[in-house]
Coordinates of C-alpha atoms and ligand atoms in Angstrom, one line a residue:
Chain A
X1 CA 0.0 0.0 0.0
X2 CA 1.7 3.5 -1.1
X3 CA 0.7 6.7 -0.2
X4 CA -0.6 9.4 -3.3
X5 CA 2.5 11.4 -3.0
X6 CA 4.6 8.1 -3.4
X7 CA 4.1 6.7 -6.3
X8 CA 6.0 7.3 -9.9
X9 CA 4.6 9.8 -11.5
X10 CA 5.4 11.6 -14.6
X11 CA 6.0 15.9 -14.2
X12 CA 6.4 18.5 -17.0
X13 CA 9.7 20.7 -16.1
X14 CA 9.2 24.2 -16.8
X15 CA 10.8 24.2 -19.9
X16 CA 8.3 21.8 -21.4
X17 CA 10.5 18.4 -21.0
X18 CA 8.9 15.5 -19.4
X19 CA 9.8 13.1 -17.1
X20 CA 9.3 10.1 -14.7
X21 CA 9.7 11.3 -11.2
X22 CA 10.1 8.0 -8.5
X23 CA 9.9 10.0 -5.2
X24 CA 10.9 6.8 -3.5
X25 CA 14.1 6.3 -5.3
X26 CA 14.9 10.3 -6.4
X27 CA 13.9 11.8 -3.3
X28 CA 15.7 9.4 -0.5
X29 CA 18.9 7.8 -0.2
X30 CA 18.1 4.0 0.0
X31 CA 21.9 3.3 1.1
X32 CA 21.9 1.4 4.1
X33 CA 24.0 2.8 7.0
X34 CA 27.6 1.6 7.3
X35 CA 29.2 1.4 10.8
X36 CA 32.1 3.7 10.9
X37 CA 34.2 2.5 14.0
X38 CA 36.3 5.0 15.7
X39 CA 38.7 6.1 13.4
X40 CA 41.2 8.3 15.0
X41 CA 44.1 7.6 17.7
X42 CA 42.9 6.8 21.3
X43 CA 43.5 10.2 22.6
X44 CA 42.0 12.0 20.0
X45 CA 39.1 9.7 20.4
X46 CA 39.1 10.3 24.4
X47 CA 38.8 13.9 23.6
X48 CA 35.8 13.9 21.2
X49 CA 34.1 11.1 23.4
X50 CA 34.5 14.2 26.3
X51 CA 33.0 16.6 24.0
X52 CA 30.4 14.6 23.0
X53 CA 29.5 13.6 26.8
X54 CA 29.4 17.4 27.6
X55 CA 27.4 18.3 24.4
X56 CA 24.3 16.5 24.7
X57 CA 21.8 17.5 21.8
X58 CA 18.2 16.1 22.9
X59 CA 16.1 16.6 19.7
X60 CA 13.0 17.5 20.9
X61 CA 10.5 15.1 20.3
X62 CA 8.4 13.9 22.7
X63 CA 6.0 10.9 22.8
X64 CA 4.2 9.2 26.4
X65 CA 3.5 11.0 29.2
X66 CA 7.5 11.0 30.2
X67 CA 7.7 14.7 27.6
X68 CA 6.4 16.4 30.1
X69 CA 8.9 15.8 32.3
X70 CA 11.5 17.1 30.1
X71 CA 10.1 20.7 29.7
X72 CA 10.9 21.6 33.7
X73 CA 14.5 20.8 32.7
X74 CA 14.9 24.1 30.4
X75 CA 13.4 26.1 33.4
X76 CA 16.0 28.0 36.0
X77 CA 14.5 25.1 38.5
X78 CA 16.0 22.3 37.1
X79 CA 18.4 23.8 34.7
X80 CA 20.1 21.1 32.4
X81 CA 21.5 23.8 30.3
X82 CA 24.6 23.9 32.7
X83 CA 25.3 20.2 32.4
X84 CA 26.0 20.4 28.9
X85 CA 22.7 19.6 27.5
X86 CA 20.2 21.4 25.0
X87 CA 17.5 20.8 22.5
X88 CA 17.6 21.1 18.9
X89 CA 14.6 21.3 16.6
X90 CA 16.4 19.0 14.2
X91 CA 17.8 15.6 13.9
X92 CA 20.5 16.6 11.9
X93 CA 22.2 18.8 14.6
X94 CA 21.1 16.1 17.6
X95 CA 22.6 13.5 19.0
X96 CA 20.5 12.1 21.7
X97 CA 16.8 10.7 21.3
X98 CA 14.6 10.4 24.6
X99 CA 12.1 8.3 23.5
X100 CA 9.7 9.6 26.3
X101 CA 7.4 6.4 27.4
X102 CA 5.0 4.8 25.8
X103 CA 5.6 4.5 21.5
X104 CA 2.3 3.6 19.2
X105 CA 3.0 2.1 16.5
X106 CA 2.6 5.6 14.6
X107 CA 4.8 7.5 16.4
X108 CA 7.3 4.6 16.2
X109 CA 7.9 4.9 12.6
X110 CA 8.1 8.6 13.3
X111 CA 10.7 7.8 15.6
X112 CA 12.5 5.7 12.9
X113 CA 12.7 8.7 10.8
X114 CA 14.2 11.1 13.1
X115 CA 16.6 8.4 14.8
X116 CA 17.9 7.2 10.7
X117 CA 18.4 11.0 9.8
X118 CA 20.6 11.8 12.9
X119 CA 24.4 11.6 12.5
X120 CA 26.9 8.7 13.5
X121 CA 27.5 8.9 17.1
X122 CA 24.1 8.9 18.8
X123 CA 22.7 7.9 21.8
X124 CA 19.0 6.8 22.3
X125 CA 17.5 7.1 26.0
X126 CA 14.6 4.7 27.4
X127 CA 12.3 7.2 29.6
X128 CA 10.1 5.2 32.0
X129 CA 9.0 1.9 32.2
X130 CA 7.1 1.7 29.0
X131 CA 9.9 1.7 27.0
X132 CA 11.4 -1.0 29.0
X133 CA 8.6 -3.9 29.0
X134 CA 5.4 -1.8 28.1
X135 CA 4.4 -0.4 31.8
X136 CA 1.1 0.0 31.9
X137 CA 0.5 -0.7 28.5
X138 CA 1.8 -3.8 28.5
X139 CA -1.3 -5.4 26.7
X140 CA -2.1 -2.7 24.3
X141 CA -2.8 -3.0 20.8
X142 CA -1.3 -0.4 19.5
X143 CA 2.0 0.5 21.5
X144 CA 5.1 -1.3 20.7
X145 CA 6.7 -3.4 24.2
X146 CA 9.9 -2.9 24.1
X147 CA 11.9 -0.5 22.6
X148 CA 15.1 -2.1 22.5
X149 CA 14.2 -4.5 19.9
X150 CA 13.4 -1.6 17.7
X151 CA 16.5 0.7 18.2
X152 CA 19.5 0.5 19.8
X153 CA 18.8 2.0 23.3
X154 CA 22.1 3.6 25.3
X155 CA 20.2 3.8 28.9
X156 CA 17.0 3.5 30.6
X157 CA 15.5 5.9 32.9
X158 CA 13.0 4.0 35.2
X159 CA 9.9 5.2 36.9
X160 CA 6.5 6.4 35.8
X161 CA 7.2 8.5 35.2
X162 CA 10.8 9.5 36.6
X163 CA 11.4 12.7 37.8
X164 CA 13.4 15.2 36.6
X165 CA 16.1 14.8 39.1
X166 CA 16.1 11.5 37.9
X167 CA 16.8 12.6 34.0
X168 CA 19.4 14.5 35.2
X169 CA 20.9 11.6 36.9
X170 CA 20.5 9.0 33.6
X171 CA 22.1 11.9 31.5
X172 CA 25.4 12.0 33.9
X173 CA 25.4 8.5 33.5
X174 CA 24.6 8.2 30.1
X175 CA 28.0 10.7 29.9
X176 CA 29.7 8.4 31.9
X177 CA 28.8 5.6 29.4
X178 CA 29.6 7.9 26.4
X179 CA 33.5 8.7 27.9
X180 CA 34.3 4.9 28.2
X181 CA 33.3 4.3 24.7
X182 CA 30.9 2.1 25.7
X183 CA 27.8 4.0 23.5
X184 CA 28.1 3.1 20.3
X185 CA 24.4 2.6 19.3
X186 CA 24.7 4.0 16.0
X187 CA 27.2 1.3 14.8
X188 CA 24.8 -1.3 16.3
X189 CA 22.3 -0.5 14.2
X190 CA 24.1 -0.6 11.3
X191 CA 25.6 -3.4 11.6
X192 CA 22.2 -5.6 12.9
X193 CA 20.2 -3.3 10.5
X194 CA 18.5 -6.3 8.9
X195 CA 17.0 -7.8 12.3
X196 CA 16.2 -4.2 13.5
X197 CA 14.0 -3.8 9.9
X198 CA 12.5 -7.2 10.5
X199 CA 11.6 -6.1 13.9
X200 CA 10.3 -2.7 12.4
X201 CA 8.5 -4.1 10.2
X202 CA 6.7 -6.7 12.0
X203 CA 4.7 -3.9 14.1
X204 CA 4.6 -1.4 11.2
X205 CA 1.8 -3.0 8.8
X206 CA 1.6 -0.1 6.4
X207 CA 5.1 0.6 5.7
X208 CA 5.2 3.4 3.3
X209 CA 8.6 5.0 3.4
X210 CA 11.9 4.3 2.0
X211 CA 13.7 1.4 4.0
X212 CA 16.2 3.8 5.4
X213 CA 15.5 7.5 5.2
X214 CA 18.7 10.1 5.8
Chain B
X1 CA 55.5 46.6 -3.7
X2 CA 57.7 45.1 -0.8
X3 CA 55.3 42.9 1.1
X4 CA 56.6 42.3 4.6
X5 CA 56.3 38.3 5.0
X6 CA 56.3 38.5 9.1
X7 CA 52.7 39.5 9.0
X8 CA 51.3 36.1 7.5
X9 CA 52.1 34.7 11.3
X10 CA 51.0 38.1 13.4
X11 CA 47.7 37.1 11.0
X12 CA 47.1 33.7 12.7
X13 CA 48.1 35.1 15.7
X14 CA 45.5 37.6 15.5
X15 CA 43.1 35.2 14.0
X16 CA 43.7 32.6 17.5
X17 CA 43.5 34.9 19.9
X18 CA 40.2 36.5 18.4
X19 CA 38.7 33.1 17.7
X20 CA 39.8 32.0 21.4
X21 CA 38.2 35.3 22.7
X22 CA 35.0 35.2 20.4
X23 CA 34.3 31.5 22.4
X24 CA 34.4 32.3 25.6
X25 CA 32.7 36.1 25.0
X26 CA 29.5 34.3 23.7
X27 CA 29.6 31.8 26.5
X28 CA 30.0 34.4 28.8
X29 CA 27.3 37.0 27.0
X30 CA 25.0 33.6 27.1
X31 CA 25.4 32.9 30.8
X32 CA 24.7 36.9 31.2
X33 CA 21.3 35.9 29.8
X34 CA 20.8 33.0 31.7
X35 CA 21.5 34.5 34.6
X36 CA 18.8 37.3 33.8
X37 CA 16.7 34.7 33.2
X38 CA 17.5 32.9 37.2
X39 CA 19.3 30.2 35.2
X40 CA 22.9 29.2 36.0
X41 CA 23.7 29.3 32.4
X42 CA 26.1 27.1 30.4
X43 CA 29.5 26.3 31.6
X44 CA 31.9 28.5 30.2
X45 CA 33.7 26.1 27.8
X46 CA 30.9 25.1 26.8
X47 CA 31.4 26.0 23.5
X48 CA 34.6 24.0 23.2
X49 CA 32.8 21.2 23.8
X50 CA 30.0 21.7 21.2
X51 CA 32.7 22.7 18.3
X52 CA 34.8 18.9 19.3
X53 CA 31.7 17.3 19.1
X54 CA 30.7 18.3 15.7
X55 CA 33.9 18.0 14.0
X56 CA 34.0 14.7 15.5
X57 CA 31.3 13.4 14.4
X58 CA 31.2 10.8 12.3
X59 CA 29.4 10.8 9.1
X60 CA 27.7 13.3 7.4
X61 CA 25.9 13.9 4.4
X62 CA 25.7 16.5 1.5
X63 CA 23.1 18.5 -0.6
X64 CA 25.8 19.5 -3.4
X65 CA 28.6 21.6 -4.0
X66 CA 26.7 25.1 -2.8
X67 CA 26.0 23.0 0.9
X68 CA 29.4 22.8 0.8
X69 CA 30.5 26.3 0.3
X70 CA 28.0 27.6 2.2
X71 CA 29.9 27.6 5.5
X72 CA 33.1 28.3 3.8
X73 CA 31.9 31.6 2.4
X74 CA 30.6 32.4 5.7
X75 CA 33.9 31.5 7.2
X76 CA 35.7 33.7 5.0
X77 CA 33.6 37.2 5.2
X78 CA 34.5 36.4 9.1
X79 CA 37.9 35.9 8.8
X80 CA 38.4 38.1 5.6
X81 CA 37.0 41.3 7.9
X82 CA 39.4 40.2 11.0
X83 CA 42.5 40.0 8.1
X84 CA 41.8 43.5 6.7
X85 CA 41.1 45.8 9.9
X86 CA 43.3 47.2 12.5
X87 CA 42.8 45.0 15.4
X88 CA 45.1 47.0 17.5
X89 CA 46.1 50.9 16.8
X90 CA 49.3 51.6 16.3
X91 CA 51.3 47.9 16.7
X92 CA 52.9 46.7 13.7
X93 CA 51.8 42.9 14.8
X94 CA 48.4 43.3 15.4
X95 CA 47.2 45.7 12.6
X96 CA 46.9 43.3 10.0
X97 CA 46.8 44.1 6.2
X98 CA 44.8 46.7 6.5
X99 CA 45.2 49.5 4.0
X100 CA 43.4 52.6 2.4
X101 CA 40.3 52.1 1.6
X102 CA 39.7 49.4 3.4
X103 CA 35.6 50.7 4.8
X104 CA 34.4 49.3 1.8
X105 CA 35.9 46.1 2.0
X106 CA 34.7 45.6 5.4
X107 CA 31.3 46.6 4.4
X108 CA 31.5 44.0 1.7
X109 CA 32.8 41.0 4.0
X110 CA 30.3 42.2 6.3
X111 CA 27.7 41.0 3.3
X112 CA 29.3 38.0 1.7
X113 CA 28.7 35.6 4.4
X114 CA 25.3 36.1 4.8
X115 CA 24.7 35.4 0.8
X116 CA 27.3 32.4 0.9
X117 CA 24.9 30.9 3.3
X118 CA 22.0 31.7 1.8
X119 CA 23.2 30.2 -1.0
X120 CA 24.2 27.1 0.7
X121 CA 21.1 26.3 2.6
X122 CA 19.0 27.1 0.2
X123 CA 20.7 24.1 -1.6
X124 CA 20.0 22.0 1.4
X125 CA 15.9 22.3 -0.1
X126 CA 14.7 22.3 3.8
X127 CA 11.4 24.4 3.6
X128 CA 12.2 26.3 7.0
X129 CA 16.2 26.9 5.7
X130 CA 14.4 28.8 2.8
X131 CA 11.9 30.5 5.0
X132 CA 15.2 31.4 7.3
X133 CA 16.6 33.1 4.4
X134 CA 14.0 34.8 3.5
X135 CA 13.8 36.5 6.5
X136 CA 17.2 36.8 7.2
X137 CA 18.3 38.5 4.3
X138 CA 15.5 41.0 4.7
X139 CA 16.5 42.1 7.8
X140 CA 20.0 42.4 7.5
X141 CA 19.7 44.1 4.5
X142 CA 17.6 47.1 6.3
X143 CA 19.6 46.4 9.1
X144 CA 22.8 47.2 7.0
X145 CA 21.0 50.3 5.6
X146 CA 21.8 52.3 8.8
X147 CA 24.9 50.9 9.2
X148 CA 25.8 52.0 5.7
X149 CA 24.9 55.3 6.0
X150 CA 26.7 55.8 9.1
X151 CA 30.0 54.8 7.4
X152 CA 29.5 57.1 4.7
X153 CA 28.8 59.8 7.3
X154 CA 31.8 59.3 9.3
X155 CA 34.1 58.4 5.9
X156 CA 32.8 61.9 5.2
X157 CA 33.0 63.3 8.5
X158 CA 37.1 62.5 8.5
X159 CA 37.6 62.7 4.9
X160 CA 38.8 59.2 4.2
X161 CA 37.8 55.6 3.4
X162 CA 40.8 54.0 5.6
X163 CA 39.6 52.5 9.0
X164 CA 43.7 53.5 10.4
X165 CA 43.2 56.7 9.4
X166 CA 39.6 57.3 10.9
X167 CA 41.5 55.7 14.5
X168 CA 43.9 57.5 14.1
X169 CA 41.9 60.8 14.2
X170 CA 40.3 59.9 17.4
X171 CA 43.4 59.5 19.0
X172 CA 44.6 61.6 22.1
X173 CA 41.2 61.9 24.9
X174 CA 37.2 60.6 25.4
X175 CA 35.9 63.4 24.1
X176 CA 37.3 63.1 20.1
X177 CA 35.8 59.9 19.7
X178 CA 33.4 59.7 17.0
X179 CA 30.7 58.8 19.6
X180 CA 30.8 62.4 20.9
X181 CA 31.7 64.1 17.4
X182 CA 29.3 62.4 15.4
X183 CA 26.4 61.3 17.8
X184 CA 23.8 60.6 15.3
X185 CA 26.1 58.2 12.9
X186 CA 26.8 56.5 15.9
X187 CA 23.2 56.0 17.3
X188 CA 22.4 55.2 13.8
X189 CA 25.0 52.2 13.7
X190 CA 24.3 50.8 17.3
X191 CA 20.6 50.2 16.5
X192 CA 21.7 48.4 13.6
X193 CA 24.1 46.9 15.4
X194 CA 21.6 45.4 17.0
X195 CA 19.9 43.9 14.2
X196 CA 23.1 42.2 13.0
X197 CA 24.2 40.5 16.4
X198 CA 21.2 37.9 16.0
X199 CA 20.2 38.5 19.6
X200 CA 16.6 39.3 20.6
X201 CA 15.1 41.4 20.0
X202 CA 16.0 40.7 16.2
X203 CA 16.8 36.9 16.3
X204 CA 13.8 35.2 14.8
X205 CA 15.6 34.5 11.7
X206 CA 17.8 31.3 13.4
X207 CA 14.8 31.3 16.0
X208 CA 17.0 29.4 18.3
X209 CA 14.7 27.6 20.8
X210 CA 11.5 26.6 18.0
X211 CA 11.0 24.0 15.4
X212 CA 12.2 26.3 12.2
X213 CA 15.7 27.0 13.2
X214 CA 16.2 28.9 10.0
X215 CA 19.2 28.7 7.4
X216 CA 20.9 26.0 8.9
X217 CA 18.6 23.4 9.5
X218 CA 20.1 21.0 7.3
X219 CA 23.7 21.3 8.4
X220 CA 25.2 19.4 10.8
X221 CA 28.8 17.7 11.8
X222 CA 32.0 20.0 10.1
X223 CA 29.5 22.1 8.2
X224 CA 27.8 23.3 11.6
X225 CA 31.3 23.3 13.4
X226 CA 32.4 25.7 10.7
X227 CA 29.4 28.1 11.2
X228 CA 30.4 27.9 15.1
X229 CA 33.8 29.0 14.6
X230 CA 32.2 31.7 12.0
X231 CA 29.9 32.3 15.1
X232 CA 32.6 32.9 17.2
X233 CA 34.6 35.1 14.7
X234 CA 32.2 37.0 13.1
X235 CA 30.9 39.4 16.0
X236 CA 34.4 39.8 17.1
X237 CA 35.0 41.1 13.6
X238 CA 32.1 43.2 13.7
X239 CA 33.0 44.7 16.7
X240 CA 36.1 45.3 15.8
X241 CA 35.0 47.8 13.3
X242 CA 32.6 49.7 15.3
X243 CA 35.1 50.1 17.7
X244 CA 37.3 51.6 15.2
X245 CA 34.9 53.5 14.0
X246 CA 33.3 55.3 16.4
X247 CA 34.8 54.1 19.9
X248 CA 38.4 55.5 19.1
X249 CA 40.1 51.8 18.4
X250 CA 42.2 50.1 21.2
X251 CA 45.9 50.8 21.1
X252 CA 46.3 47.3 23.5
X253 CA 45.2 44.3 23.8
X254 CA 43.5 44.7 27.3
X255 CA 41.6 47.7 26.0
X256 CA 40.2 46.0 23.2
X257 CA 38.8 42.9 25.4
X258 CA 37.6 45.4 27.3
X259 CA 35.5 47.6 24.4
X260 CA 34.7 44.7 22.5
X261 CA 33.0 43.3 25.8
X262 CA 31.2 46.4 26.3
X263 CA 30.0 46.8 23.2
X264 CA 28.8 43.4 22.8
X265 CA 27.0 44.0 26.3
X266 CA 24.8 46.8 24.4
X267 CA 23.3 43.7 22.4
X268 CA 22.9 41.6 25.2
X269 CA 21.7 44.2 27.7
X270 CA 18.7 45.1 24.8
X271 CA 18.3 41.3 24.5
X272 CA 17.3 40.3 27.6
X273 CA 15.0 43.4 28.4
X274 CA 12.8 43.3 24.8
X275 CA 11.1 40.4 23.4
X276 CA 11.0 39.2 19.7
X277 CA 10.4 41.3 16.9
X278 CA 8.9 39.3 13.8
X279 CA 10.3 40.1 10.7
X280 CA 8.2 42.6 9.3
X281 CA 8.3 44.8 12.5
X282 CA 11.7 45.2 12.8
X283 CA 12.0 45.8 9.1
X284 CA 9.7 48.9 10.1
X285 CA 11.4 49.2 13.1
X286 CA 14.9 50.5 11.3
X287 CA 13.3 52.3 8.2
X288 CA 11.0 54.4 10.9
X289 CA 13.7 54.5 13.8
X290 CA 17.5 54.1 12.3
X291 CA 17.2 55.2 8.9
X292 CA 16.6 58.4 9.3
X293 CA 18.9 58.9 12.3
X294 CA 21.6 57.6 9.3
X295 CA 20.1 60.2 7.0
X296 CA 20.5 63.1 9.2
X297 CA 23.6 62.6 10.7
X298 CA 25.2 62.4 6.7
X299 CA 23.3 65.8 6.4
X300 CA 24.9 66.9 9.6
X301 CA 28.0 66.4 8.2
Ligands
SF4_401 S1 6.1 4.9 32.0 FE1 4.3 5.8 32.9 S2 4.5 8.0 32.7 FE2 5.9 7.0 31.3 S3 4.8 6.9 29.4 FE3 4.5 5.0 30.4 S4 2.6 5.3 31.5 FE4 3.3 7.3 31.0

């Protein structure tokens, strides 16, 4: 089943010439990702894995009931802004996906989207317990169970929902995680892209997108 | 033409301490604002950290040749208007290759980034980049139009196009700066100012905290750790010249830390008190307020 706007079609250029447009192959890049392993000498490496612990770019894209707990984290209560983290409207610039709670099946290829368009080292964070095992959605038809079998997930946050203490908390661990070298989701998915698709596309009944969007 | 070979590597020198200086001044005007605002603010190395990441990360993607360039155009206006001023009055080191005639140079760099990136990200196809540039070209361009005429007004004023010449005619007291002997050029120039330094109450065209971040939504990795050095640079640069222009120069370094944190306070003090302007208004906003100001103080003259 293919949406309107994705099938081939055949548009007139402004200067009269026409021609067979195939959004699906023209518009996307169907490469699949390729791991790219840390390339450089371990103390170059050490010092980018520090930056990139203490420059946490959350794109903000919230999903359960776990968003809201992000918000008071901007706000001079909480603050996160002085532990190195801050939000970016767009995937390309972020590097850090809080999947907040509970994911339907919609939002989850949403999800897909923005985690396949974000750039090599990137982190994805579990935020409450529906993202672990399904919390209180457990038997739901429509939200997916757990969300490691979906994407590669860094670090759960547990509670429902956890509080913002406890974000901050998961994020200076999530750091600590990022400084060993230990979060290296990005190449994980690449390299067990086939049984993350399968996964994918066992929930996802009316896949409609390319089968890896940048 | 004897070209003295020692000042490639007083450039660079220039060039690293102005970049080093550029980071930690937004840093610092950034946890100013925070601090307006109760928050602690972002460390103060902060920056640092955000330019490592993005060069280090690993893979990236590209548009075409233009989303290429793009940053690199913007790079260069930055660094091309910190090459061709007098950083410091007077010291053979520091004052660059500047030379006569060198306003209208600056007032070109001052240009050429902005239409480098609009070039680039319009490349990038992202529907909010090319709403971004849109409004960003707008407003700088009426921004500029102050700006412009208050060059004019004080090239006129002292007779010459060459930035040296025009510090060097403020020299010797307070009072023969061109702040005090050209006040409306001057008030014409710091309201645009303001419109250039992408600070509120003029900074919905990268609209830092909402979903269209403007131009460069589609950049990321080196291309976005380029703009942050540019981002770092440029105001510097900018500074630089208004300083020259109208603030009597710095003949040492600590002097010019010291005006170019002042002067870059004027944004952020107007930042944190007044909230956003959409385009349109502040459009009006100079042609009513700074335009004419520009107008009369070339009349003055
Ligand atoms: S864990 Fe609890 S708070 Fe979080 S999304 Fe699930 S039900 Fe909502």
């Amino acid at each position: 089943m293919m949406r309107e706007e994705l099938k081939i079609r055949v548009v007139k250029g402004p200067d009269g010439v026409e021609f067979e447009v195939d959004p699906l192959r023209d518009y996307f890049c169907e490469a699949p990702p390729a791991s790219h392993p840390p390339a450089y000498a371990k103390i170059v490496e050490d010092l980018f894995n520090w930056a990139r612990s203490h420059s946490l770019w959350i794109l903000g894209f919230g999903t359960g009931c776990g968003a809201i707990e992000m918000r008071p984290l901007m706000t001079p209560r909480f603050d996160a802004y002085r532990y190195g983290i801050a939000w970016r409207p767009t995937p390309r610039q972020a590097n850090l996906l809080v999947i907040s709670g509970y994911l339907s099946v919609k939002t989850l290829k949403r999800a897909i989207r923005a985690y396949e368009q974000m750039q090599n080292p990137k982190y994805v964070v579990g935020l409450g317990s529906c993202t672990i095992n399904g919390g209180m959605y457990w038997d739901s038809y429509n939200t997916i169970k757990r969300l490691d079998d979906y994407m590669p997930v860094d670090l759960y946050i547990t509670g429902c929902m956890p509080r913002p203490e406890a974000l901050l908390q998961g994020f200076e661990d999530l750091k600590k995680l990022i400084r060993a070298g230990k979060a290296e989701g990005a190449n994980q998915y690449a390299e067990k892209f086939e049984w993350y698709k399968a996964n994918q596309k066992q929930v996802i009944h009316d896949w409609d997108m390319p089968d890896y969007n940048w | 033409m004897d070209f003295d070979w020692m000042k490639i590597p007083y450039a660079f020198l220039t060039l690293f301490i102005v970049v080093n200086y550029g980071f930690l001044l937004n840093a610092f005007i950034q946890k100013i604002g925070a601090r307006v605002g109760r928050r602690h603010g972002i460390p103060i190395w902060q920056n640092y950290a955000d330019m490592f990441k993005n060069y280090g990360l690993r893979s990236s993607i590209t548009h075409g040749v233009m989303f290429y360039l793009g940053p690199v155009f913007r790079l260069s206006g930055g660094v091309g208007l910190i090459l061709f001023v007098p950083i410091i009055y007077g010291s053979t080191m520091f004052s660059n290759m500047s030379f006569a005639g060198d306003l209208i140079l600056a007032l070109y760099f001052i240009f050429f980034g902005t239409l480098g990136m609009a070039l680039g990200a319009g490349e990038s196809g992202h529907p909010h980049a090319a709403i971004g540039i849109t409004r960003g070209l707008s407003q700088v361009t009426t921004a500029e139009l102050p700006f412009a005429l208050a060059v004019f007004s004080v090239a006129l004023q002292y007779q010459t196009l060459s930035v040296t010449d025009i510090v060097a005619a403020q020299q010797g007291g307070v009072l023969n700066w061109t702040l005090f002997t050209n006040p409306l050029a001057v008030s014409a120039a710091m309201l645009s100012f303001l419109g250039s330094m992408m600070r509120p109450p003029f900074d919905v065209v990268i609209a830092p905290q909402e979903i269209p971040i403007g131009p460069p939504t589609e950049y990321h990795s080196s291309y976005l750790a380029l703009m942050q050095t540019n981002r770092a640079i440029f105001p510097i640069a900018k500074i630089v010249i208004y300083m020259n222009l109208f603030f009597g120069g710095a003949t040492d370094w600590p002097t010019f830390f010291f005006k170019v944190f002042m002067i870059y306070l004027w944004s952020a003090f107007v930042g944190v008190v007044f909230p956003r302007f959409r385009v349109e208004q502040s459009i009006r906003w100079f042609l009513i307020w700074a335009v004419p100001l520009g107008v009369l103080s070339i009349v003055m003259v």
